[in-house]
Short mmCIF file of C-alpha atoms and ligand atoms in Angstrom, two decimals:
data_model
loop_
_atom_site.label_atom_id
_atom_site.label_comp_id
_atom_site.label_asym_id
_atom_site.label_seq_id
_atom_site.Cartn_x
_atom_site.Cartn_y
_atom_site.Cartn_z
CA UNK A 1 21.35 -1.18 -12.07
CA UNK A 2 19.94 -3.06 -14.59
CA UNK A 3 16.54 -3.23 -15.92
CA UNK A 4 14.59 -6.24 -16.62
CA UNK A 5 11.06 -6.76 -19.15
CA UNK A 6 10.62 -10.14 -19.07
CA UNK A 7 10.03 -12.60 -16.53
CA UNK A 8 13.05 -15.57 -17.41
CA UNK A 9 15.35 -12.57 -17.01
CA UNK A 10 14.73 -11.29 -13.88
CA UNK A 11 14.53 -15.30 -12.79
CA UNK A 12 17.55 -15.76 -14.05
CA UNK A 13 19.26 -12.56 -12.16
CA UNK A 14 17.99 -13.42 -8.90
CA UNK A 15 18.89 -17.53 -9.49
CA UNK A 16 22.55 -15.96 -10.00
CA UNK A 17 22.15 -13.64 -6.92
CA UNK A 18 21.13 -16.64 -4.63
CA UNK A 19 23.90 -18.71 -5.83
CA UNK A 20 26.47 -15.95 -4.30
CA UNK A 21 24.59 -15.91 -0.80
CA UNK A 22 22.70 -12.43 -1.55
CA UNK A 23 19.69 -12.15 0.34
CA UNK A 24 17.02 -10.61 -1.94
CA UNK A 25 14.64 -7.89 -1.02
CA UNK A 26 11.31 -6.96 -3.18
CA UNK A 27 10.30 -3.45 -3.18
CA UNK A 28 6.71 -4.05 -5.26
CA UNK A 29 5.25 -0.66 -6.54
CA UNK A 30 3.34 0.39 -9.18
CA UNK A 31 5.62 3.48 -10.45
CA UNK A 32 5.70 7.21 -10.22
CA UNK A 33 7.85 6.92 -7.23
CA UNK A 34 7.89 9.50 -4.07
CA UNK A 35 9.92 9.58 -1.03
CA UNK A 36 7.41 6.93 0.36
CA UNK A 37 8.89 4.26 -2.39
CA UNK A 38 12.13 4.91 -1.84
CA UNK A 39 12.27 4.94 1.94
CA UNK A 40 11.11 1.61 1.46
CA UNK A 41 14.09 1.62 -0.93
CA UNK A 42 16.65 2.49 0.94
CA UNK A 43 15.66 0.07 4.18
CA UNK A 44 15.86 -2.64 1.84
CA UNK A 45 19.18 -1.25 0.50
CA UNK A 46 20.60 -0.68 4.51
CA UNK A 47 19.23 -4.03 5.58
CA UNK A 48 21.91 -5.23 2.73
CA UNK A 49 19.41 -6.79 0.54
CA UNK A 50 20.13 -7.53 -3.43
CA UNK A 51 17.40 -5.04 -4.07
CA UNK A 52 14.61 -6.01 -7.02
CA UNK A 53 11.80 -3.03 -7.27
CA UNK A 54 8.91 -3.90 -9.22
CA UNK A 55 7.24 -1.48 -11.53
CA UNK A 56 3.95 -2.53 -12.70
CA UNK A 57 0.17 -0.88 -12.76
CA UNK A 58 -1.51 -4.14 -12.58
CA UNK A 59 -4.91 -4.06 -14.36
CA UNK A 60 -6.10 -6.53 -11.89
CA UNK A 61 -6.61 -4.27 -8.98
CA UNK A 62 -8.69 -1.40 -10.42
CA UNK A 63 -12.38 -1.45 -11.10
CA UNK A 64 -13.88 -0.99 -14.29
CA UNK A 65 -14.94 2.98 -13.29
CA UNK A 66 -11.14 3.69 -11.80
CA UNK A 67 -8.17 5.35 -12.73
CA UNK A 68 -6.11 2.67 -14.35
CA UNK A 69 -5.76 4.95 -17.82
CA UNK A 70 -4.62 8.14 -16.04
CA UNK A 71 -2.68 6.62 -13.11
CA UNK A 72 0.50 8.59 -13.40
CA UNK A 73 3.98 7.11 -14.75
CA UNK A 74 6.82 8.58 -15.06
CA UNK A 75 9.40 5.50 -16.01
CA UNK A 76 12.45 7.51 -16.35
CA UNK A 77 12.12 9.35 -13.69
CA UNK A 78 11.71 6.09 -11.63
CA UNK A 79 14.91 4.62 -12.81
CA UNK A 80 16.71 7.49 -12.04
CA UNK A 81 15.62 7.66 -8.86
CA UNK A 82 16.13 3.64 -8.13
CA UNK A 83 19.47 3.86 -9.82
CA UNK A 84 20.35 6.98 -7.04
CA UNK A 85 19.45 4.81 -4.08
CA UNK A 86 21.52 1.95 -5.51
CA UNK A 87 18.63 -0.42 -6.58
CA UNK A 88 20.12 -3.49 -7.79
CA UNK A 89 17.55 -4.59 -10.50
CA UNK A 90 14.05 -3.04 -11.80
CA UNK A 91 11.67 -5.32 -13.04
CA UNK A 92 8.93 -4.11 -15.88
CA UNK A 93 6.93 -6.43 -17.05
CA UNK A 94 4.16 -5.59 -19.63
CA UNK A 95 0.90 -6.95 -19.42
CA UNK A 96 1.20 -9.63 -21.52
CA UNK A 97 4.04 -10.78 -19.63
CA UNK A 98 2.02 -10.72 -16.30
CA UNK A 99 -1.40 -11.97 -17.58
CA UNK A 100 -0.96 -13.95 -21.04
CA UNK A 101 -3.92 -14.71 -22.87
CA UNK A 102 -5.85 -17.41 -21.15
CA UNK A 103 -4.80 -16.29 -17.38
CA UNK A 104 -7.35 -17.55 -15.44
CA UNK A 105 -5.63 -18.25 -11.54
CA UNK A 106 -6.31 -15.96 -8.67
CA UNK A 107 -5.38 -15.83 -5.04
CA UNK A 108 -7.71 -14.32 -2.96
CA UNK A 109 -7.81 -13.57 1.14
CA UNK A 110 -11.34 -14.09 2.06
CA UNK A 111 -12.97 -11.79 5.18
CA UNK A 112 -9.90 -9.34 5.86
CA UNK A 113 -11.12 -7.58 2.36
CA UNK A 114 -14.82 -7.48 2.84
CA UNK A 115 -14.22 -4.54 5.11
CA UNK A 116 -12.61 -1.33 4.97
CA UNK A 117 -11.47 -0.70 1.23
CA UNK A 118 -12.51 -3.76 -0.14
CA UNK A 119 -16.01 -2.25 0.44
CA UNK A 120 -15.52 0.21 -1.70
CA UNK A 121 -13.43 -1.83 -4.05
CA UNK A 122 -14.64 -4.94 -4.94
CA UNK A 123 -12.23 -7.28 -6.32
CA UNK A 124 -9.41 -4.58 -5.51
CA UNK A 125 -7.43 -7.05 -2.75
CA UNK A 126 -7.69 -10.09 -5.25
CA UNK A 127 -6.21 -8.53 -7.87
CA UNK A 128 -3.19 -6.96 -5.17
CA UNK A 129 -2.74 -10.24 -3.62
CA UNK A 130 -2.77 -12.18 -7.32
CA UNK A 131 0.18 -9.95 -8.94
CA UNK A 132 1.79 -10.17 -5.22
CA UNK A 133 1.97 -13.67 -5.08
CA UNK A 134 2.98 -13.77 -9.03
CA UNK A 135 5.83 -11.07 -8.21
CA UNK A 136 6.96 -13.39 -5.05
CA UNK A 137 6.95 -16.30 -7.04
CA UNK A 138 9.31 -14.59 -9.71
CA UNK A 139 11.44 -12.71 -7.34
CA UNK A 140 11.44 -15.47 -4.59
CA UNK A 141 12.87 -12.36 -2.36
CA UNK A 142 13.59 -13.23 1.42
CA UNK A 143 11.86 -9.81 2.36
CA UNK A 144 9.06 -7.86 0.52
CA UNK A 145 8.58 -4.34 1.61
CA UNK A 146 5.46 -2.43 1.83
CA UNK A 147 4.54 0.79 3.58
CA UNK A 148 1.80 1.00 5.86
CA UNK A 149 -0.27 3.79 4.06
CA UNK A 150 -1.97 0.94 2.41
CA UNK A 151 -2.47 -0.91 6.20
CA UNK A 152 -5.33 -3.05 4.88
CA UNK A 153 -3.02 -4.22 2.13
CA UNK A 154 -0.24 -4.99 4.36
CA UNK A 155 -2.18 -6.90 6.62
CA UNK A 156 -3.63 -9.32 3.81
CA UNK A 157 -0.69 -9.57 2.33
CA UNK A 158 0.52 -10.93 5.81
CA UNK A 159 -2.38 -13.16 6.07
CA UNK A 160 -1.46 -14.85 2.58
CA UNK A 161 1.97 -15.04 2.67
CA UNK A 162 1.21 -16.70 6.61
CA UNK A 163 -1.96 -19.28 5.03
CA UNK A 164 -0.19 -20.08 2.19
CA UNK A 165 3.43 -20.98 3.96
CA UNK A 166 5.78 -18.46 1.61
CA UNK A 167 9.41 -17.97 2.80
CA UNK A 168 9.27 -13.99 2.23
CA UNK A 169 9.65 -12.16 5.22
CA UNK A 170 7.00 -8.62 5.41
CA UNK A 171 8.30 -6.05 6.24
CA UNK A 172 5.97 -2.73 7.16
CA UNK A 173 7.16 0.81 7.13
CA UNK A 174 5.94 4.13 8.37
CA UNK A 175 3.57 5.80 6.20
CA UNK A 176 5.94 9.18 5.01
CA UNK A 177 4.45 12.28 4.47
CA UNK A 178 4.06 16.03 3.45
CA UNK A 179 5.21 18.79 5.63
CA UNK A 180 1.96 19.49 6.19
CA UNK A 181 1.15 15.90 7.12
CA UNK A 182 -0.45 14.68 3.79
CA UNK A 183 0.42 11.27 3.47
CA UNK A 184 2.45 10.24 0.63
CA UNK A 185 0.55 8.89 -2.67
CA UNK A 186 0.93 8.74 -6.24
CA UNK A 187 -2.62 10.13 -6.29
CA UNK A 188 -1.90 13.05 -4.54
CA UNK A 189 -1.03 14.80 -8.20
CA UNK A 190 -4.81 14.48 -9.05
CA UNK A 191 -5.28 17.23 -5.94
CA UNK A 192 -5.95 21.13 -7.73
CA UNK A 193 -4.74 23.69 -5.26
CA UNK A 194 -7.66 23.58 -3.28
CA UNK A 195 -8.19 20.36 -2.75
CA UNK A 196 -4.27 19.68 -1.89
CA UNK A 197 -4.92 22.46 0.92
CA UNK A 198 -7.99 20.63 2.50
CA UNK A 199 -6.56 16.98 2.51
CA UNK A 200 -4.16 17.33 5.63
CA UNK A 201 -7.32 17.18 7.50
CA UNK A 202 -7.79 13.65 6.57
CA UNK A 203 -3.84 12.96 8.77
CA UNK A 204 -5.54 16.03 11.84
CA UNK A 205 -8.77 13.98 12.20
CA UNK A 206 -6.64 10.72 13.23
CA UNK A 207 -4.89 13.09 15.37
CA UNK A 208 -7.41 14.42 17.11
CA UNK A 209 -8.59 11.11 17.68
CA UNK A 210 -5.39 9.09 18.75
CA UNK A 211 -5.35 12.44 20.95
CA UNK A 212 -9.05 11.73 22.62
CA UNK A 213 -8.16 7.49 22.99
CA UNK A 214 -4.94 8.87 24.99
CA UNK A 215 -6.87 11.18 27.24
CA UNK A 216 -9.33 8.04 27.84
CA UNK A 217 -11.34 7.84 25.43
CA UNK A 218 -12.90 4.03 24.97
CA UNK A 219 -15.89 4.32 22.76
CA UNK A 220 -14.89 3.35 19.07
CA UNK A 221 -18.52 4.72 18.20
CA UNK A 222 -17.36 8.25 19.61
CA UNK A 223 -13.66 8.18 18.07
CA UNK A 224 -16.04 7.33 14.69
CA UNK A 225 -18.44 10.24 15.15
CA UNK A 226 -15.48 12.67 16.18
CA UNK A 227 -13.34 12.13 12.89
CA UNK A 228 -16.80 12.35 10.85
CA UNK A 229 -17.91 15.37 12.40
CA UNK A 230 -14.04 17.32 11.80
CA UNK A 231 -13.91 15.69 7.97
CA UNK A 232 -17.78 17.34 7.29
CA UNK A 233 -16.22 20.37 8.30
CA UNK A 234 -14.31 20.51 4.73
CA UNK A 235 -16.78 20.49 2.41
CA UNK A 236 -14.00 19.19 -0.41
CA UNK A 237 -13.66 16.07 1.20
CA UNK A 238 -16.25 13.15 0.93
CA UNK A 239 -15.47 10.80 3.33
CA UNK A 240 -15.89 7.07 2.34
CA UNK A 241 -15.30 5.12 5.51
CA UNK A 242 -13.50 5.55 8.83
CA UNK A 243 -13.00 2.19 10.71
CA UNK A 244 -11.44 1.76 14.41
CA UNK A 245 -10.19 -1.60 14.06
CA UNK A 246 -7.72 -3.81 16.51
CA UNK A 247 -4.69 -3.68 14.02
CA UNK A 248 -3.48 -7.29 13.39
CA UNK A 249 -6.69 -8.71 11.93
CA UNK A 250 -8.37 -6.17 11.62
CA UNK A 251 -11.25 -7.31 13.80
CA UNK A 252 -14.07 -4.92 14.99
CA UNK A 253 -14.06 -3.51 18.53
CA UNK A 254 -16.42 -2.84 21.06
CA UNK A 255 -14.36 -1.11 23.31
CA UNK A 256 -11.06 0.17 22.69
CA UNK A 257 -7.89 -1.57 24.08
CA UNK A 258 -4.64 -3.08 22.80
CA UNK A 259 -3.43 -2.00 19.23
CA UNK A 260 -5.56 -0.14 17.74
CA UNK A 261 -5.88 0.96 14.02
CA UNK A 262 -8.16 3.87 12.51
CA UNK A 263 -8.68 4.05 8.79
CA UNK A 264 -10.14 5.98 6.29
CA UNK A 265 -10.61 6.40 2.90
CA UNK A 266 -11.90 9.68 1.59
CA UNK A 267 -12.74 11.09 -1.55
CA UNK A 268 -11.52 15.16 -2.16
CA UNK A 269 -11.70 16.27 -6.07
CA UNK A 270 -10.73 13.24 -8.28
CA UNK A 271 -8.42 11.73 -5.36
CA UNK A 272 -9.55 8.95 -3.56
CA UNK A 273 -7.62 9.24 -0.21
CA UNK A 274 -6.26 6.86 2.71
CA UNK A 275 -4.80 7.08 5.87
CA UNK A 276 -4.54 5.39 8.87
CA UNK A 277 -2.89 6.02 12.37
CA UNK A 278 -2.15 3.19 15.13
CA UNK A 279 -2.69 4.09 18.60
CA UNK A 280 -1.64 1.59 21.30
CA UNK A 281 -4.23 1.34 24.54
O1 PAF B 1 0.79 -0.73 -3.17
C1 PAF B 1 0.96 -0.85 -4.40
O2 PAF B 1 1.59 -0.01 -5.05
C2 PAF B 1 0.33 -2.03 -5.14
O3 PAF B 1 -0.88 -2.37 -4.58
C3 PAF B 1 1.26 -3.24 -5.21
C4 PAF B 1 1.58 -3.80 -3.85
C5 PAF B 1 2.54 -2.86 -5.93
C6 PAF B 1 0.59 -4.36 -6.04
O4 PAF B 1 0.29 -3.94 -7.32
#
């Protein structure tokens, strides 16, 4: 496996790649890898992909008040685990490499991040799809993986590779998760004993309420209240939003049919928590 820092390298890896015939697959993450990283690892390793994984904590998508000093790395670790899956390259750029002095272009997918996240987050999705669209233009993969804990990101990255006509294929996994049903995050370390116990309630409320849309449930007001009412019941968590939204623009619903997605976003100790579940009407 080898490891690249700057962006002519890893340029000139994949320009040598494409000139064999290798078909190049993107696994963009920001570090501190858990089995949710390297599923996406591994499908991009059985789908016989030259496999590039990206390791950067890009400035760009955290607000001034959020955890971009204390979000966990753990480099070595990473490697090792890449270089167990059979990860072909590892690209790990600094900052300067990313965002020179004097950066001043963006990329930004207007309406599908007003909602949900981006609510909470302002200027989170322009700074995801900005390094995105930086790490596809370096990596020029055929197929970019990302897993569908972060649904809202998936689906703009979708939008922008569709509007602005890239030749990457996206490609959307299953969210992975805890025994206990926790979804997968590199966040999930911030949880103290306590708080790790309560947050599998934020993966039973979406239970609950895929069960009540099965048994004919229709109102997305009532599938709202019903996953408020079970989250209050944990006084650890604050929740920050939960959205029943059809789930390939994300579009509000007045009644529930077709695919359906319900999000949320949840605050328990110094975690801020998502999850999602699609139900299909
Ligand atoms: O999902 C993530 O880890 C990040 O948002 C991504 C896609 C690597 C962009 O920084």
């Amino acid at each position: 496996m080898e490891v690249f820092r700057k962006v002519a390298e890893i340029k000139e890896f994949v320009r040598q790649k494409k000139a064999q015939g290798k078909v190049i697959g993107l696994v963009p993450t920001m570090g501190y890898f858990h089995l949710g990283h390297l599923a996406l690892m591994r499908e991009a390793k059985n789908s016989g992909d030259t496999v590039v994984v990206s390791i950067y904590v890009n400035p760009l998508q955290f607000g001034p008040q959020e955890d971009l000093a204390s979000y966990p790395r753990d480099e070595q670790r990473d490697l090792a685990l890449a270089g167990e899956i059979g990860v072909d390259a590892v690209f790990i750029p600094a900052d300067a490499e990313m965002y020179p002095n004097g950066f001043s272009t963006y990329v930004e997918v207007e309406q599908l991040t007003s909602g949900l996240c981006g609510q909470f987050r302002p200027g989170h999705f322009k700074g995801v799809t900005t390094v995105v669209l930086k790490l596809f233009n370096i990596v020029t993969p055929d197929r970019a993986y990302f897993g569908q804990k972060d649904y809202q990101q998936l689906v703009v990255v979708r939008k922008m590779a569709e509007d602005l006509n890239l030749d990457v294929e996206i490609v959307g996994l299953p969210t992975v998760r805890e025994p206990d049903g926790l979804a997968l995050s590199s966040r999930n370390v911030y949880l103290n004993p306590e708080e790790r116990k309560a947050a599998p309630l934020l993966q039973q409320s979406l239970l609950k309420a895929k069960e009540e849309i099965v048994n004919g449930e229709r109102s997305p007001e009532k599938i709202r209240d019903l996953i408020a009412r079970i989250l209050q019941s944990e006084p650890l968590i604050r929740t920050e939003y939960i959205e029943v939204r059809e789930a390939r623009h994300l579009e509000p619903l007045e009644y529930l049919e077709g695919r359906i997605v319900i999000a949320l976003a949840a605050r328990v100790g110094k975690a801020r928590l998502i999850d999602n579940i699609l139900v299909e009407v």
